[in-house]
DNA sequence: GTCTATATCCTGATAGAC
DNA sequence: GTCTATCAGGATATAGAC
């Protein structure tokens, strides 16, 4: 169901790149930007995820990308624009995953399992981009925050929609649909906070566990 | 059950103070530090929660506390020490709440409802301190991080313990105890990320909803 | 214990040569 | 498009008077 997400080797570059690229391909899959711009985005993603937006310096990003500090500004107008690009692409990718999982499943139960499982797995496999998406949001400038907020609302809406369908078919019993959607997303989002490749759990195991927990949370008694 | 948490007026100072004070009292309840040190901690908590640790300046903290920048250093050796004090006290308080809720409940089901409900409510009522505790953790220096890590493990342990009890009594059916404990805590922790007083949900409503969701997640079929 | 003043270093971003 | 050099301001923290 979520097989459009490739399973890349545990290299940070490939990992973040896979999360940024809609087709899961190589550099040209990011498509609308140059090779150097991609390198800068990958460098910034590493740095932001590791140290946070404000603790990351432009020199840090530049050196990771193999450029001088000035070289970054040919491609991005500011450090905040770089955060915005990562945030926007990451949110889009996460939303696309959820929508694809919802559409591919035959029943609301299967859809919910695939969505929460897949979303949780994504936040583990791509925990660097996941952290940026979920935890650096408030450091965007207001106009950029507003744009990303639309994507966040779409994500909430997809989950709530599946819950409503499940209630309609009688598969689910949900007292508070938006509240439950929020709690389900919280479980998955929080994975990005605690997951690292050093941890004993695997993204696949997380997908399995969290998908089942989601179904337990809403299934009719 | 969680009535040891006072319901303060919606003033940020009182709110953070209540979360810092073991007895829920006034300034002297924080006890081991001077009045001015408390004022600085409250100012720092406001600033860290609002803008994040690295985006907060020492001038920012000082002016919120009504001091000159130099005035802060009489009471705290560095900005990071201030973060550590807030983090340590906040973690202790959160752990104490969980332990009290676990001990006061007659059954594992009641205990889990009270723990997850109360922990969620705490992350709403004290969302400022909650954000610091949960999301500024990585900005601590290694030795301080280690000390706080002990408190975090105690929190995990209390929840896992109640799950084990519930499995033993037959009330719960849990495949993966540490994984489920983690997911339950994730739901509650993530409240601090999205909650603000502007949001439509109330801390009391969150307590009710999340307590019930927790029970649904683990109860035997 | 608090202040004013400041040391010292670092920050995001730009100018202009190549 | 990339570099070296640098600007202008801001950062944490300290010195020393009161």
XYZ file of N, CA, C and O (backbone and C1' of nucleotides) in Angstrom, chain B residues 57-59 73 79, chain D residues 11-15:
55
model
N 16.913 35.287 23.899
C 18.163 35.922 24.315
C 18.157 36.153 25.823
O 17.095 36.248 26.442
N 19.342 36.271 26.372
C 19.416 36.561 27.807
C 18.830 37.935 28.114
O 18.259 38.146 29.183
N 18.938 38.861 27.162
C 18.304 40.169 27.330
C 16.793 40.028 27.438
O 16.132 40.724 28.203
N 22.819 36.690 35.966
C 23.957 35.805 36.217
C 24.325 35.671 37.689
O 25.130 34.818 38.060
N 22.508 30.536 30.543
C 21.171 30.342 29.993
C 20.813 28.860 30.009
O 19.669 28.483 30.285
P 20.140 38.980 19.852
O 21.180 38.031 20.566
C 21.593 36.842 19.891
C 22.815 36.252 20.553
C 22.825 36.336 22.077
O 22.219 35.163 22.598
C 24.949 36.985 21.150
P 21.931 35.064 24.125
O 23.348 34.717 24.760
C 24.027 33.526 24.379
C 25.375 33.496 25.072
C 25.297 33.442 26.599
O 26.232 32.461 27.048
C 26.604 35.313 25.926
P 26.193 31.944 28.579
O 27.208 32.956 29.281
C 28.530 33.036 28.749
C 29.224 34.281 29.259
C 29.230 34.460 30.776
O 30.549 34.190 31.238
C 28.911 36.519 29.607
P 30.937 34.347 32.788
O 31.555 35.816 32.811
C 32.577 36.115 31.864
C 33.102 37.520 32.096
C 33.444 37.867 33.547
O 34.721 38.493 33.543
C 32.004 39.500 32.666
P 35.475 38.742 34.931
O 35.591 40.343 34.949
C 35.733 41.055 33.728
C 35.907 42.537 34.015
C 36.381 42.870 35.430
O 37.193 44.042 35.371
C 34.195 43.743 35.108
